Amino acid sequence: MMFAQSRPVSPEWVKYFAIALICALVAIDGIGSVMADQVKTNVQQTEASDSADEPCLVIRSDSVAARLGGYYGIFAFLENHALPALLSDREIASFFGNLTETPADISQCLAMMLDHDLGGSSRHDGTLLDTGHKCRGSMPKIHKGRNIPDRTITKFIQIIGQQAELAGISEADIKAVAKVLEQKRAGVRNK
Ligand code: HEM
């Protein structure tokens, strides 16, 4: 009696079999669903679509700081929108005499502080600026001797909110910025 001799399984043969198996799986399930699963893990659907029926697929930044453009976005917003609006208010401007730093220093230090507190990568304080000014972290020390009353702080936060709205920042992110500013109120008030 003759038995058919089985041929030894060569590594080459295993490779071709594996490729054939992958092709078969993709053909059955469809490459689209494989890709869709991948996309689902990386992307969140935002509710903020123009039409509620048309959800748009965009990569949504995790932190408020990232959505505001990080340090550079926040700095540009402060320099171009918030500070001019704040300083055009006579009551607020009256507290900005005898500065120990330049207005640009204030924008840079405040931008880093906000970026940090809103989940960005900036340092909260201690950064040495080109002018030689070192950003400070203590609200009472920064505002010491200025006697800034509560209502002026309220106006300050309101103006920043109005400018953020004009700049197209979302309501939720404006609330997050206001919350960070509110948390500093006690350190700024009447120091
Ligand atoms: C409510 C939240 C506020 C926050 C978070 C805040 C934060 C800051 C920051 C980060 C700086 C830069 C300090 C540095 O690192 O050198 C600064 C400076 C300053 N802020 Fe505020 N501020 C607030 C409210 C106000 C208000 C309401 C006024 C006055 C109306 C004011 C007046 C000033 C002045 C005059 C400086 C410059 C101080 C100096 O030259 O020594 N701030 N503030």
PDB file of C-alpha atoms and ligand atoms in Angstrom:
ATOM      1  CA  MET A   1       0.000   0.000   0.000  1.00  0.00           C
ATOM      2  CA  MET A   2       1.274   3.443  -0.944  1.00  0.00           C
ATOM      3  CA  PHE A   3       0.723   6.473   1.270  1.00  0.00           C
ATOM      4  CA  ALA A   4       0.883   9.944  -0.246  1.00  0.00           C
ATOM      5  CA  GLN A   5       3.881  11.577   1.360  1.00  0.00           C
ATOM      6  CA  SER A   6       2.929  14.978   2.849  1.00  0.00           C
ATOM      7  CA  ARG A   7       5.295  17.728   1.771  1.00  0.00           C
ATOM      8  CA  PRO A   8       7.035  19.729   4.523  1.00  0.00           C
ATOM      9  CA  VAL A   9       5.356  23.110   5.182  1.00  0.00           C
ATOM     10  CA  SER A  10       7.738  25.761   3.919  1.00  0.00           C
ATOM     11  CA  PRO A  11       7.842  29.264   5.523  1.00  0.00           C
ATOM     12  CA  GLU A  12       7.154  30.705   2.038  1.00  0.00           C
ATOM     13  CA  TRP A  13       3.881  28.785   1.835  1.00  0.00           C
ATOM     14  CA  VAL A  14       2.762  30.040   5.291  1.00  0.00           C
ATOM     15  CA  LYS A  15       3.396  33.632   4.155  1.00  0.00           C
ATOM     16  CA  TYR A  16       1.176  33.258   1.068  1.00  0.00           C
ATOM     17  CA  PHE A  17      -1.531  31.579   3.133  1.00  0.00           C
ATOM     18  CA  ALA A  18      -1.541  34.465   5.644  1.00  0.00           C
ATOM     19  CA  ILE A  19      -1.834  37.072   2.865  1.00  0.00           C
ATOM     20  CA  ALA A  20      -4.711  35.119   1.286  1.00  0.00           C
ATOM     21  CA  LEU A  21      -6.462  34.931   4.669  1.00  0.00           C
ATOM     22  CA  ILE A  22      -6.182  38.715   5.255  1.00  0.00           C
ATOM     23  CA  CYS A  23      -7.533  39.392   1.740  1.00  0.00           C
ATOM     24  CA  ALA A  24     -10.461  37.074   2.379  1.00  0.00           C
ATOM     25  CA  LEU A  25     -11.295  38.802   5.699  1.00  0.00           C
ATOM     26  CA  VAL A  26     -11.200  42.253   4.117  1.00  0.00           C
ATOM     27  CA  ALA A  27     -13.357  41.045   1.239  1.00  0.00           C
ATOM     28  CA  ILE A  28     -15.971  39.616   3.615  1.00  0.00           C
ATOM     29  CA  ASP A  29     -16.135  42.493   6.122  1.00  0.00           C
ATOM     30  CA  GLY A  30     -15.318  45.302   3.738  1.00  0.00           C
ATOM     31  CA  ILE A  31     -12.358  47.665   3.966  1.00  0.00           C
ATOM     32  CA  GLY A  32     -14.813  50.493   4.728  1.00  0.00           C
ATOM     33  CA  SER A  33     -15.856  49.026   8.041  1.00  0.00           C
ATOM     34  CA  VAL A  34     -12.234  48.349   8.975  1.00  0.00           C
ATOM     35  CA  MET A  35     -11.412  52.022   8.285  1.00  0.00           C
ATOM     36  CA  ALA A  36     -14.583  53.259   9.985  1.00  0.00           C
ATOM     37  CA  ASP A  37     -13.643  51.452  13.202  1.00  0.00           C
ATOM     38  CA  GLN A  38     -10.253  53.120  13.076  1.00  0.00           C
ATOM     39  CA  VAL A  39     -11.793  56.555  12.521  1.00  0.00           C
ATOM     40  CA  LYS A  40     -14.299  56.008  15.331  1.00  0.00           C
ATOM     41  CA  THR A  41     -11.505  55.549  17.850  1.00  0.00           C
ATOM     42  CA  ASN A  42      -9.629  58.680  16.796  1.00  0.00           C
ATOM     43  CA  VAL A  43     -12.414  61.116  16.101  1.00  0.00           C
ATOM     44  CA  GLN A  44     -15.320  62.421  18.101  1.00  0.00           C
ATOM     45  CA  GLN A  45     -18.454  63.720  16.538  1.00  0.00           C
ATOM     46  CA  THR A  46     -19.099  67.269  17.599  1.00  0.00           C
ATOM     47  CA  GLU A  47     -22.586  68.450  18.332  1.00  0.00           C
ATOM     48  CA  ALA A  48     -21.593  71.925  17.218  1.00  0.00           C
ATOM     49  CA  SER A  49     -22.775  71.592  13.675  1.00  0.00           C
ATOM     50  CA  ASP A  50     -24.621  74.237  11.714  1.00  0.00           C
ATOM     51  CA  SER A  51     -27.428  71.830  11.130  1.00  0.00           C
ATOM     52  CA  ALA A  52     -28.445  69.393  13.847  1.00  0.00           C
ATOM     53  CA  ASP A  53     -29.130  66.781  11.142  1.00  0.00           C
ATOM     54  CA  GLU A  54     -25.638  67.039   9.727  1.00  0.00           C
ATOM     55  CA  PRO A  55     -23.107  66.018  12.333  1.00  0.00           C
ATOM     56  CA  CYS A  56     -19.629  66.975  11.157  1.00  0.00           C
ATOM     57  CA  LEU A  57     -16.660  64.773  11.731  1.00  0.00           C
ATOM     58  CA  VAL A  58     -13.807  66.811  13.091  1.00  0.00           C
ATOM     59  CA  ILE A  59     -11.036  66.115  15.515  1.00  0.00           C
ATOM     60  CA  ARG A  60     -12.131  67.864  18.674  1.00  0.00           C
ATOM     61  CA  SER A  61      -9.323  69.242  20.842  1.00  0.00           C
ATOM     62  CA  ASP A  62      -9.358  67.855  24.341  1.00  0.00           C
ATOM     63  CA  SER A  63      -8.549  71.010  26.278  1.00  0.00           C
ATOM     64  CA  VAL A  64      -9.984  74.522  26.223  1.00  0.00           C
ATOM     65  CA  ALA A  65      -6.421  75.817  25.870  1.00  0.00           C
ATOM     66  CA  ALA A  66      -5.914  73.796  22.679  1.00  0.00           C
ATOM     67  CA  ARG A  67      -9.228  75.023  21.235  1.00  0.00           C
ATOM     68  CA  LEU A  68      -8.131  78.627  21.899  1.00  0.00           C
ATOM     69  CA  GLY A  69      -4.876  78.048  20.021  1.00  0.00           C
ATOM     70  CA  GLY A  70      -2.675  77.406  23.046  1.00  0.00           C
ATOM     71  CA  TYR A  71      -0.386  80.106  24.376  1.00  0.00           C
ATOM     72  CA  TYR A  72      -0.039  81.843  20.966  1.00  0.00           C
ATOM     73  CA  GLY A  73      -3.797  81.928  20.330  1.00  0.00           C
ATOM     74  CA  ILE A  74      -4.536  83.255  23.816  1.00  0.00           C
ATOM     75  CA  PHE A  75      -1.723  85.828  23.582  1.00  0.00           C
ATOM     76  CA  ALA A  76      -3.010  87.074  20.190  1.00  0.00           C
ATOM     77  CA  PHE A  77      -6.539  87.319  21.603  1.00  0.00           C
ATOM     78  CA  LEU A  78      -5.334  89.329  24.616  1.00  0.00           C
ATOM     79  CA  GLU A  79      -3.100  91.643  22.569  1.00  0.00           C
ATOM     80  CA  ASN A  80      -5.511  92.289  19.692  1.00  0.00           C
ATOM     81  CA  HIS A  81      -8.907  92.152  21.396  1.00  0.00           C
ATOM     82  CA  ALA A  82      -9.056  91.941  25.186  1.00  0.00           C
ATOM     83  CA  LEU A  83      -6.402  94.450  26.293  1.00  0.00           C
ATOM     84  CA  PRO A  84      -7.419  97.242  23.860  1.00  0.00           C
ATOM     85  CA  ALA A  85     -11.042  96.821  25.008  1.00  0.00           C
ATOM     86  CA  LEU A  86     -10.051  96.759  28.690  1.00  0.00           C
ATOM     87  CA  LEU A  87      -7.828  99.821  28.373  1.00  0.00           C
ATOM     88  CA  SER A  88     -10.496 101.750  26.466  1.00  0.00           C
ATOM     89  CA  ASP A  89     -12.629 101.534  29.597  1.00  0.00           C
ATOM     90  CA  ARG A  90     -11.650 104.576  31.683  1.00  0.00           C
ATOM     91  CA  GLU A  91     -12.343 102.947  35.038  1.00  0.00           C
ATOM     92  CA  ILE A  92     -10.189  99.886  34.268  1.00  0.00           C
ATOM     93  CA  ALA A  93      -7.455 101.947  32.595  1.00  0.00           C
ATOM     94  CA  SER A  94      -7.135 104.067  35.746  1.00  0.00           C
ATOM     95  CA  PHE A  95      -5.622 101.064  37.562  1.00  0.00           C
ATOM     96  CA  PHE A  96      -2.896 100.605  34.956  1.00  0.00           C
ATOM     97  CA  GLY A  97      -0.591 103.435  36.070  1.00  0.00           C
ATOM     98  CA  ASN A  98       2.934 102.983  37.543  1.00  0.00           C
ATOM     99  CA  LEU A  99       3.459  99.612  35.913  1.00  0.00           C
ATOM    100  CA  THR A 100       6.410  97.443  36.902  1.00  0.00           C
ATOM    101  CA  GLU A 101       6.249  95.697  33.505  1.00  0.00           C
ATOM    102  CA  THR A 102       5.259  96.525  29.906  1.00  0.00           C
ATOM    103  CA  PRO A 103       1.690  95.908  28.659  1.00  0.00           C
ATOM    104  CA  ALA A 104       3.140  93.179  26.388  1.00  0.00           C
ATOM    105  CA  ASP A 105       4.674  91.536  29.484  1.00  0.00           C
ATOM    106  CA  ILE A 106       1.216  91.497  31.078  1.00  0.00           C
ATOM    107  CA  SER A 107      -0.281  89.870  27.952  1.00  0.00           C
ATOM    108  CA  GLN A 108       2.454  87.241  27.826  1.00  0.00           C
ATOM    109  CA  CYS A 109       2.284  86.367  31.533  1.00  0.00           C
ATOM    110  CA  LEU A 110      -1.525  86.321  31.558  1.00  0.00           C
ATOM    111  CA  ALA A 111      -1.606  84.228  28.351  1.00  0.00           C
ATOM    112  CA  MET A 112       0.723  81.651  29.903  1.00  0.00           C
ATOM    113  CA  MET A 113      -1.292  81.583  33.112  1.00  0.00           C
ATOM    114  CA  LEU A 114      -4.580  81.086  31.224  1.00  0.00           C
ATOM    115  CA  ASP A 115      -3.060  78.495  28.885  1.00  0.00           C
ATOM    116  CA  HIS A 116      -1.737  76.595  31.906  1.00  0.00           C
ATOM    117  CA  ASP A 117      -5.009  76.757  33.859  1.00  0.00           C
ATOM    118  CA  LEU A 118      -7.052  75.730  30.791  1.00  0.00           C
ATOM    119  CA  GLY A 119      -5.014  72.585  30.227  1.00  0.00           C
ATOM    120  CA  GLY A 120      -2.180  73.894  28.036  1.00  0.00           C
ATOM    121  CA  SER A 121       1.556  73.322  28.290  1.00  0.00           C
ATOM    122  CA  SER A 122       2.656  76.788  29.499  1.00  0.00           C
ATOM    123  CA  ARG A 123       4.258  77.310  32.858  1.00  0.00           C
ATOM    124  CA  HIS A 124       1.961  78.979  35.379  1.00  0.00           C
ATOM    125  CA  ASP A 125       4.654  81.436  36.454  1.00  0.00           C
ATOM    126  CA  GLY A 126       8.389  81.932  36.624  1.00  0.00           C
ATOM    127  CA  THR A 127       8.969  82.373  32.878  1.00  0.00           C
ATOM    128  CA  LEU A 128      11.690  84.904  32.078  1.00  0.00           C
ATOM    129  CA  LEU A 129      10.578  87.152  29.213  1.00  0.00           C
ATOM    130  CA  ASP A 130      12.801  88.871  26.611  1.00  0.00           C
ATOM    131  CA  THR A 131      12.382  92.170  28.470  1.00  0.00           C
ATOM    132  CA  GLY A 132      13.916  90.590  31.575  1.00  0.00           C
ATOM    133  CA  HIS A 133      10.548  90.497  33.371  1.00  0.00           C
ATOM    134  CA  LYS A 134       9.814  87.261  35.224  1.00  0.00           C
ATOM    135  CA  CYS A 135       6.134  86.221  35.278  1.00  0.00           C
ATOM    136  CA  ARG A 136       4.697  86.058  38.745  1.00  0.00           C
ATOM    137  CA  GLY A 137       2.113  83.624  40.042  1.00  0.00           C
ATOM    138  CA  SER A 138       0.752  85.335  43.126  1.00  0.00           C
ATOM    139  CA  MET A 139      -2.338  87.443  42.403  1.00  0.00           C
ATOM    140  CA  PRO A 140      -2.107  89.386  45.707  1.00  0.00           C
ATOM    141  CA  LYS A 141       1.557  90.257  45.017  1.00  0.00           C
ATOM    142  CA  ILE A 142       0.893  91.262  41.368  1.00  0.00           C
ATOM    143  CA  HIS A 143      -2.023  93.537  42.292  1.00  0.00           C
ATOM    144  CA  LYS A 144      -0.645  94.732  45.650  1.00  0.00           C
ATOM    145  CA  GLY A 145      -1.341  98.386  46.403  1.00  0.00           C
ATOM    146  CA  ARG A 146      -3.790  98.802  43.505  1.00  0.00           C
ATOM    147  CA  ASN A 147      -6.966  98.540  45.612  1.00  0.00           C
ATOM    148  CA  ILE A 148      -8.988  97.027  42.772  1.00  0.00           C
ATOM    149  CA  PRO A 149     -12.639  96.718  43.886  1.00  0.00           C
ATOM    150  CA  ASP A 150     -14.942  93.794  43.199  1.00  0.00           C
ATOM    151  CA  ARG A 151     -17.087  95.619  40.614  1.00  0.00           C
ATOM    152  CA  THR A 152     -13.976  96.466  38.536  1.00  0.00           C
ATOM    153  CA  ILE A 153     -12.967  92.797  38.526  1.00  0.00           C
ATOM    154  CA  THR A 154     -16.514  91.899  37.433  1.00  0.00           C
ATOM    155  CA  LYS A 155     -16.275  94.423  34.578  1.00  0.00           C
ATOM    156  CA  PHE A 156     -12.800  93.101  33.639  1.00  0.00           C
ATOM    157  CA  ILE A 157     -14.137  89.528  33.363  1.00  0.00           C
ATOM    158  CA  GLN A 158     -17.250  90.712  31.476  1.00  0.00           C
ATOM    159  CA  ILE A 159     -15.208  92.641  28.895  1.00  0.00           C
ATOM    160  CA  ILE A 160     -12.952  89.635  28.278  1.00  0.00           C
ATOM    161  CA  GLY A 161     -16.112  87.514  27.799  1.00  0.00           C
ATOM    162  CA  GLN A 162     -17.619  90.032  25.354  1.00  0.00           C
ATOM    163  CA  GLN A 163     -14.413  90.156  23.318  1.00  0.00           C
ATOM    164  CA  ALA A 164     -14.205  86.365  23.298  1.00  0.00           C
ATOM    165  CA  GLU A 165     -17.775  86.203  21.991  1.00  0.00           C
ATOM    166  CA  LEU A 166     -16.914  88.707  19.241  1.00  0.00           C
ATOM    167  CA  ALA A 167     -13.850  86.597  18.394  1.00  0.00           C
ATOM    168  CA  GLY A 168     -16.140  83.599  17.845  1.00  0.00           C
ATOM    169  CA  ILE A 169     -15.128  81.563  20.881  1.00  0.00           C
ATOM    170  CA  SER A 170     -17.775  79.045  21.929  1.00  0.00           C
ATOM    171  CA  GLU A 171     -20.044  79.735  24.892  1.00  0.00           C
ATOM    172  CA  ALA A 172     -18.681  76.749  26.806  1.00  0.00           C
ATOM    173  CA  ASP A 173     -15.080  77.870  26.356  1.00  0.00           C
ATOM    174  CA  ILE A 174     -15.952  81.465  27.372  1.00  0.00           C
ATOM    175  CA  LYS A 175     -17.471  80.046  30.572  1.00  0.00           C
ATOM    176  CA  ALA A 176     -14.294  78.056  31.206  1.00  0.00           C
ATOM    177  CA  VAL A 177     -12.142  81.202  30.821  1.00  0.00           C
ATOM    178  CA  ALA A 178     -14.471  83.172  33.128  1.00  0.00           C
ATOM    179  CA  LYS A 179     -14.265  80.397  35.705  1.00  0.00           C
ATOM    180  CA  VAL A 180     -10.456  80.549  35.738  1.00  0.00           C
ATOM    181  CA  LEU A 181     -10.568  84.351  36.116  1.00  0.00           C
ATOM    182  CA  GLU A 182     -13.202  84.089  38.881  1.00  0.00           C
ATOM    183  CA  GLN A 183     -10.920  81.740  40.798  1.00  0.00           C
ATOM    184  CA  LYS A 184      -8.352  84.576  40.981  1.00  0.00           C
ATOM    185  CA  ARG A 185     -10.840  87.209  42.136  1.00  0.00           C
ATOM    186  CA  ALA A 186     -10.044  86.954  45.847  1.00  0.00           C
ATOM    187  CA  GLY A 187      -6.333  87.390  45.147  1.00  0.00           C
ATOM    188  CA  VAL A 188      -6.919  90.491  42.995  1.00  0.00           C
ATOM    189  CA  ARG A 189      -9.597  92.207  45.129  1.00  0.00           C
ATOM    190  CA  ASN A 190      -8.566  95.173  47.318  1.00  0.00           C
ATOM    191  CA  LYS A 191      -4.916  94.229  47.579  1.00  0.00           C
TER     192      LYS A 191
HETATM  193  C1  HEM B   1      -9.600  88.766  37.518  1.00  0.00           C
HETATM  194  C2  HEM B   1      -8.580  88.247  37.081  1.00  0.00           C
HETATM  195  C3  HEM B   1      -7.219  88.811  36.855  1.00  0.00           C
HETATM  196  C4  HEM B   1      -6.147  88.042  36.571  1.00  0.00           C
HETATM  197  C5  HEM B   1      -6.117  86.531  36.420  1.00  0.00           C
HETATM  198  C6  HEM B   1      -5.018  88.923  36.400  1.00  0.00           C
HETATM  199  C7  HEM B   1      -3.762  88.476  36.077  1.00  0.00           C
HETATM  200  C8  HEM B   1      -2.685  89.293  35.853  1.00  0.00           C
HETATM  201  C9  HEM B   1      -1.406  88.833  35.416  1.00  0.00           C
HETATM  202  C10 HEM B   1      -1.046  87.379  35.106  1.00  0.00           C
HETATM  203  C11 HEM B   1      -0.590  89.888  35.334  1.00  0.00           C
HETATM  204  C12 HEM B   1       0.870  89.867  34.880  1.00  0.00           C
HETATM  205  C13 HEM B   1       1.705  89.721  36.119  1.00  0.00           C
HETATM  206  C14 HEM B   1       3.098  89.218  35.965  1.00  0.00           C
HETATM  207  O1  HEM B   1       3.297  88.018  35.902  1.00  0.00           O
HETATM  208  O2  HEM B   1       4.004  90.043  35.944  1.00  0.00           O
HETATM  209  C15 HEM B   1      -1.368  91.045  35.740  1.00  0.00           C
HETATM  210  C16 HEM B   1      -0.872  92.309  35.829  1.00  0.00           C
HETATM  211  C17 HEM B   1      -1.628  93.384  36.137  1.00  0.00           C
HETATM  212  N1  HEM B   1      -2.974  93.405  36.375  1.00  0.00           N
HETATM  213 FE1  HEM B   1      -4.183  91.831  36.559  1.00  0.00          FE
HETATM  214  N2  HEM B   1      -5.416  90.208  36.590  1.00  0.00           N
HETATM  215  C18 HEM B   1      -6.750  90.196  36.859  1.00  0.00           C
HETATM  216  C19 HEM B   1      -7.534  91.305  37.084  1.00  0.00           C
HETATM  217  C20 HEM B   1      -7.091  92.593  37.048  1.00  0.00           C
HETATM  218  C21 HEM B   1      -7.923  93.760  37.173  1.00  0.00           C
HETATM  219  C22 HEM B   1      -9.428  93.724  37.378  1.00  0.00           C
HETATM  220  C23 HEM B   1      -7.106  94.840  37.072  1.00  0.00           C
HETATM  221  C24 HEM B   1      -7.433  96.289  37.135  1.00  0.00           C
HETATM  222  C25 HEM B   1      -8.573  96.781  36.764  1.00  0.00           C
HETATM  223  C26 HEM B   1      -5.764  94.347  36.903  1.00  0.00           C
HETATM  224  C27 HEM B   1      -4.640  95.118  36.810  1.00  0.00           C
HETATM  225  C28 HEM B   1      -3.369  94.684  36.585  1.00  0.00           C
HETATM  226  C29 HEM B   1      -2.196  95.554  36.514  1.00  0.00           C
HETATM  227  C30 HEM B   1      -2.185  97.050  36.715  1.00  0.00           C
HETATM  228  C31 HEM B   1      -1.103  94.740  36.228  1.00  0.00           C
HETATM  229  C32 HEM B   1       0.346  95.161  36.067  1.00  0.00           C
HETATM  230  C33 HEM B   1       0.989  95.111  37.433  1.00  0.00           C
HETATM  231  C34 HEM B   1       2.407  95.677  37.437  1.00  0.00           C
HETATM  232  O3  HEM B   1       2.817  96.348  36.506  1.00  0.00           O
HETATM  233  O4  HEM B   1       3.110  95.429  38.426  1.00  0.00           O
HETATM  234  N3  HEM B   1      -5.791  92.988  36.883  1.00  0.00           N
HETATM  235  N4  HEM B   1      -2.630  90.644  36.046  1.00  0.00           N
END
